[in-house]
Amino acid sequence: MSAININKSNFHNEVMNSDKPVLLDFWAPWCGPCRMVVPIVEEIAEERSDVKVGKVNVEEQPELASQFGVMSIPTLVVMKNGKAVNRAMGARPKEAILKMLGKAVV
């Protein structure tokens, strides 16, 4: 499954009500480090059926970015049962992102 574009209208259903942990990637099209993370996030979305992967464009969804206190991008947030359980700012290698997920997938 590919990453889902998350917005105000589908956030509650896709993230808050998800029965799986959700990896949220807060990004913007002009952000260089964000473009480095996108293929990794998409790869994880394709490989891992035990997690849901969502992308939040901070320019189109400033309310969601504000709700999560996103000050710099990319910011990755792992959600489980409607709560943020892990978060990291800046580009990360795939291993680091999988490690973030590891704590939520148990």
JSON list of C-alpha atoms in Angstrom, two decimals, residues 31-99:
[
{"chain": "A", "resi": 31, "resn": "CYS", "atom": "CA", "xyz": [12.05, 21.06, 1.31]},
{"chain": "A", "resi": 32, "resn": "GLY", "atom": "CA", "xyz": [15.25, 19.29, 0.21]},
{"chain": "A", "resi": 33, "resn": "PRO", "atom": "CA", "xyz": [15.57, 16.97, 3.22]},
{"chain": "A", "resi": 34, "resn": "CYS", "atom": "CA", "xyz": [11.87, 16.11, 2.83]},
{"chain": "A", "resi": 35, "resn": "ARG", "atom": "CA", "xyz": [12.53, 14.95, -0.74]},
{"chain": "A", "resi": 36, "resn": "MET", "atom": "CA", "xyz": [15.27, 12.67, 0.65]},
{"chain": "A", "resi": 37, "resn": "VAL", "atom": "CA", "xyz": [12.80, 11.06, 3.07]},
{"chain": "A", "resi": 38, "resn": "VAL", "atom": "CA", "xyz": [9.90, 10.59, 0.62]},
{"chain": "A", "resi": 39, "resn": "PRO", "atom": "CA", "xyz": [11.28, 7.47, -1.14]},
{"chain": "A", "resi": 40, "resn": "ILE", "atom": "CA", "xyz": [12.08, 5.88, 2.23]},
{"chain": "A", "resi": 41, "resn": "VAL", "atom": "CA", "xyz": [8.59, 6.60, 3.58]},
{"chain": "A", "resi": 42, "resn": "GLU", "atom": "CA", "xyz": [7.01, 5.23, 0.37]},
{"chain": "A", "resi": 43, "resn": "GLU", "atom": "CA", "xyz": [9.20, 2.12, 0.60]},
{"chain": "A", "resi": 44, "resn": "ILE", "atom": "CA", "xyz": [8.09, 1.50, 4.19]},
{"chain": "A", "resi": 45, "resn": "ALA", "atom": "CA", "xyz": [4.45, 1.98, 3.12]},
{"chain": "A", "resi": 46, "resn": "GLU", "atom": "CA", "xyz": [4.90, -0.69, 0.42]},
{"chain": "A", "resi": 47, "resn": "GLU", "atom": "CA", "xyz": [6.80, -3.16, 2.62]},
{"chain": "A", "resi": 48, "resn": "ARG", "atom": "CA", "xyz": [4.96, -2.96, 5.92]},
{"chain": "A", "resi": 49, "resn": "SER", "atom": "CA", "xyz": [1.34, -4.07, 6.08]},
{"chain": "A", "resi": 50, "resn": "ASP", "atom": "CA", "xyz": [1.41, -3.80, 9.89]},
{"chain": "A", "resi": 51, "resn": "VAL", "atom": "CA", "xyz": [1.65, 0.02, 9.81]},
{"chain": "A", "resi": 52, "resn": "LYS", "atom": "CA", "xyz": [-0.18, 2.82, 8.02]},
{"chain": "A", "resi": 53, "resn": "VAL", "atom": "CA", "xyz": [1.90, 5.57, 6.45]},
{"chain": "A", "resi": 54, "resn": "GLY", "atom": "CA", "xyz": [0.56, 9.07, 5.99]},
{"chain": "A", "resi": 55, "resn": "LYS", "atom": "CA", "xyz": [2.02, 12.23, 4.47]},
{"chain": "A", "resi": 56, "resn": "VAL", "atom": "CA", "xyz": [1.00, 15.69, 5.66]},
{"chain": "A", "resi": 57, "resn": "ASN", "atom": "CA", "xyz": [1.87, 18.61, 3.38]},
{"chain": "A", "resi": 58, "resn": "VAL", "atom": "CA", "xyz": [2.41, 21.41, 5.92]},
{"chain": "A", "resi": 59, "resn": "GLU", "atom": "CA", "xyz": [1.62, 24.11, 3.33]},
{"chain": "A", "resi": 60, "resn": "GLU", "atom": "CA", "xyz": [-1.80, 22.60, 2.58]},
{"chain": "A", "resi": 61, "resn": "GLN", "atom": "CA", "xyz": [-2.51, 21.48, 6.16]},
{"chain": "A", "resi": 62, "resn": "PRO", "atom": "CA", "xyz": [-1.16, 24.19, 8.51]},
{"chain": "A", "resi": 63, "resn": "GLU", "atom": "CA", "xyz": [-3.74, 23.29, 11.17]},
{"chain": "A", "resi": 64, "resn": "LEU", "atom": "CA", "xyz": [-2.42, 19.72, 11.44]},
{"chain": "A", "resi": 65, "resn": "ALA", "atom": "CA", "xyz": [1.18, 20.94, 11.50]},
{"chain": "A", "resi": 66, "resn": "SER", "atom": "CA", "xyz": [0.26, 23.34, 14.30]},
{"chain": "A", "resi": 67, "resn": "GLN", "atom": "CA", "xyz": [-1.66, 20.66, 16.19]},
{"chain": "A", "resi": 68, "resn": "PHE", "atom": "CA", "xyz": [1.52, 18.53, 16.24]},
{"chain": "A", "resi": 69, "resn": "GLY", "atom": "CA", "xyz": [3.82, 21.47, 17.02]},
{"chain": "A", "resi": 70, "resn": "VAL", "atom": "CA", "xyz": [5.81, 20.99, 13.83]},
{"chain": "A", "resi": 71, "resn": "MET", "atom": "CA", "xyz": [8.46, 23.71, 13.75]},
{"chain": "A", "resi": 72, "resn": "SER", "atom": "CA", "xyz": [10.82, 22.22, 11.17]},
{"chain": "A", "resi": 73, "resn": "ILE", "atom": "CA", "xyz": [10.44, 19.68, 8.42]},
{"chain": "A", "resi": 74, "resn": "PRO", "atom": "CA", "xyz": [10.66, 16.89, 7.78]},
{"chain": "A", "resi": 75, "resn": "THR", "atom": "CA", "xyz": [9.12, 15.79, 11.05]},
{"chain": "A", "resi": 76, "resn": "LEU", "atom": "CA", "xyz": [8.15, 12.15, 11.51]},
{"chain": "A", "resi": 77, "resn": "VAL", "atom": "CA", "xyz": [5.56, 11.23, 14.12]},
{"chain": "A", "resi": 78, "resn": "VAL", "atom": "CA", "xyz": [4.50, 7.71, 15.08]},
{"chain": "A", "resi": 79, "resn": "MET", "atom": "CA", "xyz": [0.90, 7.48, 16.32]},
{"chain": "A", "resi": 80, "resn": "LYS", "atom": "CA", "xyz": [-0.60, 4.54, 18.18]},
{"chain": "A", "resi": 81, "resn": "ASN", "atom": "CA", "xyz": [-4.15, 4.41, 19.51]},
{"chain": "A", "resi": 82, "resn": "GLY", "atom": "CA", "xyz": [-4.59, 8.10, 18.69]},
{"chain": "A", "resi": 83, "resn": "LYS", "atom": "CA", "xyz": [-1.50, 9.23, 20.64]},
{"chain": "A", "resi": 84, "resn": "ALA", "atom": "CA", "xyz": [1.94, 10.34, 19.48]},
{"chain": "A", "resi": 85, "resn": "VAL", "atom": "CA", "xyz": [4.39, 7.74, 20.81]},
{"chain": "A", "resi": 86, "resn": "ASN", "atom": "CA", "xyz": [7.55, 8.75, 18.96]},
{"chain": "A", "resi": 87, "resn": "ARG", "atom": "CA", "xyz": [8.82, 11.70, 16.94]},
{"chain": "A", "resi": 88, "resn": "ALA", "atom": "CA", "xyz": [11.94, 12.82, 15.10]},
{"chain": "A", "resi": 89, "resn": "MET", "atom": "CA", "xyz": [12.90, 15.93, 13.16]},
{"chain": "A", "resi": 90, "resn": "GLY", "atom": "CA", "xyz": [15.13, 16.00, 10.11]},
{"chain": "A", "resi": 91, "resn": "ALA", "atom": "CA", "xyz": [15.96, 13.45, 7.44]},
{"chain": "A", "resi": 92, "resn": "ARG", "atom": "CA", "xyz": [16.58, 9.97, 8.81]},
{"chain": "A", "resi": 93, "resn": "PRO", "atom": "CA", "xyz": [17.90, 6.78, 7.23]},
{"chain": "A", "resi": 94, "resn": "LYS", "atom": "CA", "xyz": [15.44, 3.92, 6.77]},
{"chain": "A", "resi": 95, "resn": "GLU", "atom": "CA", "xyz": [16.90, 1.97, 9.71]},
{"chain": "A", "resi": 96, "resn": "ALA", "atom": "CA", "xyz": [16.25, 4.88, 12.09]},
{"chain": "A", "resi": 97, "resn": "ILE", "atom": "CA", "xyz": [12.66, 5.27, 10.88]},
{"chain": "A", "resi": 98, "resn": "LEU", "atom": "CA", "xyz": [12.03, 1.53, 11.26]},
{"chain": "A", "resi": 99, "resn": "LYS", "atom": "CA", "xyz": [13.47, 1.71, 14.77]}
]
